[in-house]
PDB file of C-alpha atoms in Angstrom:
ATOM      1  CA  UNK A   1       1.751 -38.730  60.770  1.00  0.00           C
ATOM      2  CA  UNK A   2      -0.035 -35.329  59.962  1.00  0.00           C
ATOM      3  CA  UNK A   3       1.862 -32.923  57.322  1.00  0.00           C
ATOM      4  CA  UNK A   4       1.712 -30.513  60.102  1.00  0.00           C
ATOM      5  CA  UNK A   5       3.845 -32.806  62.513  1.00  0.00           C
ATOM      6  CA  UNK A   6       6.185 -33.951  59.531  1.00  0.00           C
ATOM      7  CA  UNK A   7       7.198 -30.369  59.127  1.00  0.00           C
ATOM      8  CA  UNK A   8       8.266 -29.947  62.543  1.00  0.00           C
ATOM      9  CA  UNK A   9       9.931 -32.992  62.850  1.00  0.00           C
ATOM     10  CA  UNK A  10      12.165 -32.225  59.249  1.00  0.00           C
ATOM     11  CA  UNK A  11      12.876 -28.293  60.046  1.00  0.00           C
ATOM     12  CA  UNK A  12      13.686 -29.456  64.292  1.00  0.00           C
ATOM     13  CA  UNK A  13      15.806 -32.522  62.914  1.00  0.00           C
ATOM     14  CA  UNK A  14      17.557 -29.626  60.590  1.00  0.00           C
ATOM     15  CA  UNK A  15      17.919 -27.332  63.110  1.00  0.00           C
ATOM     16  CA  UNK A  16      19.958 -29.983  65.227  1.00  0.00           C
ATOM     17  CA  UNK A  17      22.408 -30.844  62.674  1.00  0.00           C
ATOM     18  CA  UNK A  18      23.165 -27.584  61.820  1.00  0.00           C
ATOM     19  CA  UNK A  19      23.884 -26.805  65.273  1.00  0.00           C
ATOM     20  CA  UNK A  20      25.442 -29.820  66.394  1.00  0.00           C
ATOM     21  CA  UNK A  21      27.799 -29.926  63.418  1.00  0.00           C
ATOM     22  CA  UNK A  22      28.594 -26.133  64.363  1.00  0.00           C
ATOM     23  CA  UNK A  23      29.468 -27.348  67.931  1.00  0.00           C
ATOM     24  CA  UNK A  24      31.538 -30.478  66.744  1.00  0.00           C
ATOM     25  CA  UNK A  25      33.309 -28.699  64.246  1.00  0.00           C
ATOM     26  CA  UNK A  26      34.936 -26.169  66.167  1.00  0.00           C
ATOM     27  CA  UNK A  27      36.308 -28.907  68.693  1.00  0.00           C
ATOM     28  CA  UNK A  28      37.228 -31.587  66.022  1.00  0.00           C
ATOM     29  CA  UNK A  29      38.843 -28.784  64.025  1.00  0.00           C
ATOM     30  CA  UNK A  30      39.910 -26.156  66.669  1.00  0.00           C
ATOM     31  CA  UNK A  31      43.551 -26.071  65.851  1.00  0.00           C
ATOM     32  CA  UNK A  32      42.250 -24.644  62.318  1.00  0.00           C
ATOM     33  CA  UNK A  33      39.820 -22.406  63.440  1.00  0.00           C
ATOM     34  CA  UNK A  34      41.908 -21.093  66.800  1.00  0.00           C
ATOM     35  CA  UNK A  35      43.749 -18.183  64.957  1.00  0.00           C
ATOM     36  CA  UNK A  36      40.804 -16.495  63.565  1.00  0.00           C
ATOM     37  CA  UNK A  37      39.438 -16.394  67.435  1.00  0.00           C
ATOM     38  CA  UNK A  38      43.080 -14.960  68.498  1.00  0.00           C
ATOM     39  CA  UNK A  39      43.492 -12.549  65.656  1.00  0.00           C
ATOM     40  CA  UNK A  40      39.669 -11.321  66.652  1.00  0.00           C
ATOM     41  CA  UNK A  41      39.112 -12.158  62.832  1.00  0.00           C
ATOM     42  CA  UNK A  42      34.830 -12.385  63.434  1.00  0.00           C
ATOM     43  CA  UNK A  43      33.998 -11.938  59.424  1.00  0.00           C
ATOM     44  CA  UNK A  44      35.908 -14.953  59.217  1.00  0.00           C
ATOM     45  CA  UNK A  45      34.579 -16.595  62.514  1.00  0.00           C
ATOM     46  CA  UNK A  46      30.941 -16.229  61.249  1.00  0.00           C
ATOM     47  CA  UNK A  47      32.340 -17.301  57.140  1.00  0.00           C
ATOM     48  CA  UNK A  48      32.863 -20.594  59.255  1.00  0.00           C
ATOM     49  CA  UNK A  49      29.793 -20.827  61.251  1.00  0.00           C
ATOM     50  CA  UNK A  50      27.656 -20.824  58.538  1.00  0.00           C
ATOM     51  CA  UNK A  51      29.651 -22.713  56.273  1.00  0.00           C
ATOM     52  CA  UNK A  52      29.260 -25.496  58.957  1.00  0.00           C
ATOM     53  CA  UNK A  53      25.340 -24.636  58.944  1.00  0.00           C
ATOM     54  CA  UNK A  54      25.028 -25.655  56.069  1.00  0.00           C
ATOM     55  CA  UNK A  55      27.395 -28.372  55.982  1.00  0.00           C
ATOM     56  CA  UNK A  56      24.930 -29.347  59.121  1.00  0.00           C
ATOM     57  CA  UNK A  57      21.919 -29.008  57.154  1.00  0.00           C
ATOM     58  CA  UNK A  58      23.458 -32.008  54.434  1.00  0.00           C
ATOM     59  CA  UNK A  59      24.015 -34.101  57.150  1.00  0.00           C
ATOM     60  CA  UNK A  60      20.321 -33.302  58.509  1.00  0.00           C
ATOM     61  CA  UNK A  61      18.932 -34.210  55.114  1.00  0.00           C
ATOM     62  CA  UNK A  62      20.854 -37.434  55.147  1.00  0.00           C
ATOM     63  CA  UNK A  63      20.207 -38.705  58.194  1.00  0.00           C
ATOM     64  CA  UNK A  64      16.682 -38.170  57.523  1.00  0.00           C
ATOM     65  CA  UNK A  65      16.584 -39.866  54.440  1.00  0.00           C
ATOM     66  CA  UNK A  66      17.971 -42.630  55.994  1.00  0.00           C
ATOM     67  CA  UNK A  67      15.348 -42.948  58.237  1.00  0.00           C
ATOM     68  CA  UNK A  68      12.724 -42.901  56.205  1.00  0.00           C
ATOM     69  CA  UNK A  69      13.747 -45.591  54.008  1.00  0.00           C
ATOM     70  CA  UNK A  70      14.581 -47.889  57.161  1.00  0.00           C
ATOM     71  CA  UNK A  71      10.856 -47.114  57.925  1.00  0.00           C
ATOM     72  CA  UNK A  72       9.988 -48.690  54.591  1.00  0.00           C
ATOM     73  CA  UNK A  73      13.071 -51.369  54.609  1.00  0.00           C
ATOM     74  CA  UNK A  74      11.899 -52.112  58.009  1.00  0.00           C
ATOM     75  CA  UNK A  75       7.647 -52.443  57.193  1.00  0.00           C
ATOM     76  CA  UNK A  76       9.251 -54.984  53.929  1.00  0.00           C
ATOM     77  CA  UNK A  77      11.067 -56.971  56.591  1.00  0.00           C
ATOM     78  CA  UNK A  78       8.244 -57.547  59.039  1.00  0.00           C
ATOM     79  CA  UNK A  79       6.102 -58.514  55.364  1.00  0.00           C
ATOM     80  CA  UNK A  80       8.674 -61.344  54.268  1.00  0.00           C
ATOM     81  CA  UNK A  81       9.483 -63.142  57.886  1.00  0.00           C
ATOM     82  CA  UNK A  82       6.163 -62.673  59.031  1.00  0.00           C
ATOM     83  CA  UNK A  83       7.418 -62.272  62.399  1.00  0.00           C
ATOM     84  CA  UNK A  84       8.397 -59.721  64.513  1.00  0.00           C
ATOM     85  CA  UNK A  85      10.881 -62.245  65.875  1.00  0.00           C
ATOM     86  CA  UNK A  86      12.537 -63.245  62.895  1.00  0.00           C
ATOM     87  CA  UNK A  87      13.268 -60.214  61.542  1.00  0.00           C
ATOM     88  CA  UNK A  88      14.483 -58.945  64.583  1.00  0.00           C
ATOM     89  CA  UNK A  89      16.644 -61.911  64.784  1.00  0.00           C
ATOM     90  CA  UNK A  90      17.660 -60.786  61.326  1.00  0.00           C
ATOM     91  CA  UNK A  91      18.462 -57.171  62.189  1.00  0.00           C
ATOM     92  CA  UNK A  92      20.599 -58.120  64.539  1.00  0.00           C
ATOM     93  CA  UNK A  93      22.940 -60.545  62.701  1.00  0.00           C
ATOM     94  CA  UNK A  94      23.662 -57.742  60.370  1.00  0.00           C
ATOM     95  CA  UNK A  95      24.151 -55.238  62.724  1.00  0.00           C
ATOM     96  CA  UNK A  96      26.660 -57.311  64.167  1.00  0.00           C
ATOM     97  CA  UNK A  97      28.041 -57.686  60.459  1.00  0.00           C
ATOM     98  CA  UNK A  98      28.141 -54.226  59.959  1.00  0.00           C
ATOM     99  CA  UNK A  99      30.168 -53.496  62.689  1.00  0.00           C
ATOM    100  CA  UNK A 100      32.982 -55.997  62.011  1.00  0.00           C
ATOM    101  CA  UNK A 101      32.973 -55.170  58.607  1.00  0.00           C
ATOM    102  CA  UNK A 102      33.514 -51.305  60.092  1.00  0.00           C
ATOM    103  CA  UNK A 103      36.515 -52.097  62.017  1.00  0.00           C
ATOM    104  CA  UNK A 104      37.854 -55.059  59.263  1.00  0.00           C
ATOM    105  CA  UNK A 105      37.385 -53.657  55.869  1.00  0.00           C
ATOM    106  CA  UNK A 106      39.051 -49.868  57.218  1.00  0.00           C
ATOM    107  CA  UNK A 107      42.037 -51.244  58.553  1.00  0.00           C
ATOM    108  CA  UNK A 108      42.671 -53.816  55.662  1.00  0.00           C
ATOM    109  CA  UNK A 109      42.229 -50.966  53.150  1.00  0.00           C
ATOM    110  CA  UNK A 110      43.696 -47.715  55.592  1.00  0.00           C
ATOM    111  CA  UNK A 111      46.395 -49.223  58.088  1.00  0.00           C
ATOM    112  CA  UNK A 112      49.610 -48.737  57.632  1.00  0.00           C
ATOM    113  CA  UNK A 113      52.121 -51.218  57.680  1.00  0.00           C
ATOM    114  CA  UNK A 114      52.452 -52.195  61.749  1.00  0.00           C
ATOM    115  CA  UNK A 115      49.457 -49.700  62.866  1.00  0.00           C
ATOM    116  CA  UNK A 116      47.227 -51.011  65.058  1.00  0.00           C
ATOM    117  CA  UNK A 117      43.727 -52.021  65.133  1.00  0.00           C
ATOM    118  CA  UNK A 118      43.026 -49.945  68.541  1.00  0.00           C
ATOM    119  CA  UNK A 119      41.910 -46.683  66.208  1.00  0.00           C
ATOM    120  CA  UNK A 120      39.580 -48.805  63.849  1.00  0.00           C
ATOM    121  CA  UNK A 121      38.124 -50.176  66.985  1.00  0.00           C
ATOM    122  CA  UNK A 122      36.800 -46.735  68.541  1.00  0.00           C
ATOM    123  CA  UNK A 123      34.623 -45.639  65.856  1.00  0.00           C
ATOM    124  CA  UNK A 124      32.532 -48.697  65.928  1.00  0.00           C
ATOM    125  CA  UNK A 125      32.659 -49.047  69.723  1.00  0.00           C
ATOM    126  CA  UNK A 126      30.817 -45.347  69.605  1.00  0.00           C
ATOM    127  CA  UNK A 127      28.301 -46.115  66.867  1.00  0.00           C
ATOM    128  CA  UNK A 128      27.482 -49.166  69.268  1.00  0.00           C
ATOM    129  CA  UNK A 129      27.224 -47.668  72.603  1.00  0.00           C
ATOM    130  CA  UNK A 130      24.807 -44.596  70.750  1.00  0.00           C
ATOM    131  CA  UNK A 131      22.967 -47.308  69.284  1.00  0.00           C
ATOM    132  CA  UNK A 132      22.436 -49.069  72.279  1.00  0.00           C
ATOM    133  CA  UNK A 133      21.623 -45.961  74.540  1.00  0.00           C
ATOM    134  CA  UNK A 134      18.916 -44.704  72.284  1.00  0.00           C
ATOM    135  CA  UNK A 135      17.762 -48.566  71.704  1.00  0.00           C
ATOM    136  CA  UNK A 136      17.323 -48.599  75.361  1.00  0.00           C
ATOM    137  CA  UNK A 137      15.654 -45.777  75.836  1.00  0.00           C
ATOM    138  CA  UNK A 138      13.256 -46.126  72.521  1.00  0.00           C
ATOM    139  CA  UNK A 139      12.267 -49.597  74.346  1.00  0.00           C
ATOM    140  CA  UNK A 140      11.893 -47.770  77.554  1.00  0.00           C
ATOM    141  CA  UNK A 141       9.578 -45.308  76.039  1.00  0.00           C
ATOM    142  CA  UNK A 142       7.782 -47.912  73.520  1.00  0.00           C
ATOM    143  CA  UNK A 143       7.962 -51.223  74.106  1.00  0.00           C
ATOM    144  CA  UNK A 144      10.740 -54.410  74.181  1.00  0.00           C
ATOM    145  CA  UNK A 145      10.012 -54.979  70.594  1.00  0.00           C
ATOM    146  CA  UNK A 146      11.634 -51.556  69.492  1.00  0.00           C
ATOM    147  CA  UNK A 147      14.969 -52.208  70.824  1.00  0.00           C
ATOM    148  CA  UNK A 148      16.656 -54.000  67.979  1.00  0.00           C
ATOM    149  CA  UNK A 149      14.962 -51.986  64.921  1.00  0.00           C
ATOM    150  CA  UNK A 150      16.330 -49.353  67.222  1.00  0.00           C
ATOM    151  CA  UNK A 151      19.976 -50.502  67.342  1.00  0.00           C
ATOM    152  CA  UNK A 152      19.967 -51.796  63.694  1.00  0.00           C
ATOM    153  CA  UNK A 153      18.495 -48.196  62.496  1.00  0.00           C
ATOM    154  CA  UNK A 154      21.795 -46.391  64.618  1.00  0.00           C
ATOM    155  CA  UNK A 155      23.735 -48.873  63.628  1.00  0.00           C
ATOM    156  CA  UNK A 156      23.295 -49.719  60.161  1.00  0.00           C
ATOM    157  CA  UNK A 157      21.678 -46.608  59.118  1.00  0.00           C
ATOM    158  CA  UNK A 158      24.281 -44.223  60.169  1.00  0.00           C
ATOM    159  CA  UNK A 159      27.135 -46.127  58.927  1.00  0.00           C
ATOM    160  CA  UNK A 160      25.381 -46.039  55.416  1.00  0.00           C
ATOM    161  CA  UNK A 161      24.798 -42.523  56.027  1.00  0.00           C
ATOM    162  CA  UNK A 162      28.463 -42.157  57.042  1.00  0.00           C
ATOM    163  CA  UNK A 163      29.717 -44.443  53.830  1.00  0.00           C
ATOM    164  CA  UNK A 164      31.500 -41.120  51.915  1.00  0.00           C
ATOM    165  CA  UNK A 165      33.714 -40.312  54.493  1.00  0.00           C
ATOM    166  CA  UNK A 166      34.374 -43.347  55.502  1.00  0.00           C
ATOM    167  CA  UNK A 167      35.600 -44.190  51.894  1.00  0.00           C
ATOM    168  CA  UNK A 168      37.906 -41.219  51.958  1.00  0.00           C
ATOM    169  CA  UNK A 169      39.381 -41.483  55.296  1.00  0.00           C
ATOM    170  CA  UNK A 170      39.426 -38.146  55.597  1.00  0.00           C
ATOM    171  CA  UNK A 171      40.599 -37.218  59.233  1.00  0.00           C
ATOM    172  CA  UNK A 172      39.086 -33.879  59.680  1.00  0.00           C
ATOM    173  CA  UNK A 173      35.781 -34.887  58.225  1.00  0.00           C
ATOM    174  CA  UNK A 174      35.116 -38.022  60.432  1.00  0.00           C
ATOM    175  CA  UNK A 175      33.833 -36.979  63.672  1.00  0.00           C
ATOM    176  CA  UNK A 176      32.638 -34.196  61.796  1.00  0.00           C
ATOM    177  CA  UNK A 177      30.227 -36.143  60.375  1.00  0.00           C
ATOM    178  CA  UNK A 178      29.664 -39.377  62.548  1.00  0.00           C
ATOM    179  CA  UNK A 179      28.503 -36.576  65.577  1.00  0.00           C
ATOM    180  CA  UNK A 180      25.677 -35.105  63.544  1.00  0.00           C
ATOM    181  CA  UNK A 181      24.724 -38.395  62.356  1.00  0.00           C
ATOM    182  CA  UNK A 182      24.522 -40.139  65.498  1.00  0.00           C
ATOM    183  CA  UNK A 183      22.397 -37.540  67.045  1.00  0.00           C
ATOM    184  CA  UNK A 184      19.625 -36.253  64.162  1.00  0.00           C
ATOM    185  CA  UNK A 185      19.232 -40.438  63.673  1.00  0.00           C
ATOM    186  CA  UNK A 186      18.984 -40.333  67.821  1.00  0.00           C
ATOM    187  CA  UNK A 187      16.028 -37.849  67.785  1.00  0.00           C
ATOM    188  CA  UNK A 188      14.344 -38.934  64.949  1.00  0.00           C
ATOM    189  CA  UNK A 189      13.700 -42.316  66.556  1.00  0.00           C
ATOM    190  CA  UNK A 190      12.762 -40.533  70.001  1.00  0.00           C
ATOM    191  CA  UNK A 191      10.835 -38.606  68.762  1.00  0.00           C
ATOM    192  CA  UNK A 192       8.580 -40.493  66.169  1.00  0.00           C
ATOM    193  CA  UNK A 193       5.963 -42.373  68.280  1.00  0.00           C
ATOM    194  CA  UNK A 194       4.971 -39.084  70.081  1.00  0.00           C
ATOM    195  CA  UNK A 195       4.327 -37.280  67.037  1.00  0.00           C
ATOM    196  CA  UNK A 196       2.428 -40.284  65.577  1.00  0.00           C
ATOM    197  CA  UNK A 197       0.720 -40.448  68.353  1.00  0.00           C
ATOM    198  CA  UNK A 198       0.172 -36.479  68.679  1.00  0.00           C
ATOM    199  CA  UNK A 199      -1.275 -36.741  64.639  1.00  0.00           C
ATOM    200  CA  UNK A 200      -3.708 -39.636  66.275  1.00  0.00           C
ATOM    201  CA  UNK A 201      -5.268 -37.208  68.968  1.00  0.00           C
ATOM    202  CA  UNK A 202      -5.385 -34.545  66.184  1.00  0.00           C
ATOM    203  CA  UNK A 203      -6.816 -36.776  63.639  1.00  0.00           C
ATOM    204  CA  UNK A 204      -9.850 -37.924  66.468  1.00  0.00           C
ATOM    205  CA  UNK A 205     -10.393 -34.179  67.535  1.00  0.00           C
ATOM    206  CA  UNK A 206     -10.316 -33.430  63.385  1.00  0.00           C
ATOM    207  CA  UNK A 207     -13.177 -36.234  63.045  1.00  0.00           C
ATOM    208  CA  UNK A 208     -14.923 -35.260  66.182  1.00  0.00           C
ATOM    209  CA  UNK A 209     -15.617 -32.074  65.001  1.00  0.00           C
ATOM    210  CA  UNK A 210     -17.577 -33.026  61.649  1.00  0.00           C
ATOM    211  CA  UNK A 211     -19.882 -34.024  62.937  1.00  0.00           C
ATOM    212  CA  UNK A 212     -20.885 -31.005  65.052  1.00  0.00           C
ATOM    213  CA  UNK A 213     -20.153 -28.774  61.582  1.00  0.00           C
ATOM    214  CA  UNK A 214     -22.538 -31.011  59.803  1.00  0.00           C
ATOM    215  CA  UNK A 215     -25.470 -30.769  62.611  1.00  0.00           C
ATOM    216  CA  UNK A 216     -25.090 -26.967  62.582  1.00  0.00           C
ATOM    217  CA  UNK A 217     -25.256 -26.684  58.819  1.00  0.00           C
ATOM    218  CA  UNK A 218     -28.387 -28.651  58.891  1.00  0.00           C
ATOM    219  CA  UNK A 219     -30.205 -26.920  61.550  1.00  0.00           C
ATOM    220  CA  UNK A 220     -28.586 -23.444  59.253  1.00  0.00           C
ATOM    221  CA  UNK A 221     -30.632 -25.151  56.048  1.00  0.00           C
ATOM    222  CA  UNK A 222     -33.704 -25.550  58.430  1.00  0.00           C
TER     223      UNK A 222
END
């Protein structure tokens, strides 16, 4: 990928958290927030906006960290198991880990004595149907290959990336987070193989053009 395209693809992955954590935060949180929009209190209202801008922005930078070491985790796997097979195989026996160990290891350290399981259960059934819906569509775009790196990357990934609220529990902070998270790791993957393959055509145009600069400074020498 070109510097040029990386840029865009870090400020526009920045952009949407900020903005999506703006949008989930005023509905996850809206009984906090709901005076200061009845009491016409707008200093306050835009205190909050861009507090959650920049709260938004953390998440961005997360979520893109993330991703770039499962690019790096993922380009190790494929070297070890020397097959695309295996280590899909591989991915997908710890997603499915992952995901029991998000539903088991809350509600062994968080539930209350005679609380259900049903509330544990709907944060991991959400991380799994994103993670399938932008598998899908990443192996729709790409090819069938993609769709488990996909899945493992929106599965794994984000619950790593999701790890400090999940330790906390905190109820005001977890959709807060997990919404952000779930949709900068979304577009990153999306969006990767057109920009790679954007930097491609800009790389052949780049190389096309030498020689033509070369011809024309040695007819200038002439």
């Amino acid at each position: 990928m070109t510097s040029r395209n990386w840029v865009k693809l870090f400020i526009n992955t920045l952009i949407i958290g900020g903005l999506t954590t703006v949008v989930t935060g005023f509905f996850v949180r809206w009984d906090e927030f709901e005076p200061l929009f009845a009491d016409a209190d707008f200093l306050e209202v835009l205190s909050v906006f861009i507090w959650l801008v920049g709260v938004g922005f953390i998440f961005s930078l997360l979520s893109q960290m993330g991703f770039f070491a499962y690019l790096t985790v993922h380009r190790f796997g494929l070297g070890i198991f020397k097959s695309v097979r295996l280590w899909n195989s591989v991915q997908a026996v710890i997603v499915a880990f992952v995901l029991f160990d998000l539903i088991y290891l809350r509600y062994i350290s968080f539930a209350k004595e005679g609380e259900g399981a049903v509330s544990y259960v709907i944060p991991a059934l959400i991380v799994l149907a994103a993670g399938l819906a932008v598998a899908w569509q990443k192996m729709r775009q790409t090819n069938k290959e993609a769709f488990i790196p996909a899945l493992f990357f929106m599965v794994v990934g984000t619950v790593i990336e999701w790890v400090p609220v999940l330790r906390v529990n905190e109820g005001s902070w977890f959709y807060l987070m997990l919404i952000p998270l779930l949709i900068c790791n979304g577009y990153q993957l999306l969006v990767l193989h057109k920009l790679n393959e954007k930097s491609l055509a800009e790389r052949k145009k780049l190389e096309g053009k030498k020689p033509r600069q070369a011809q024309k400074q040695l007819k200038a020498s002439k």
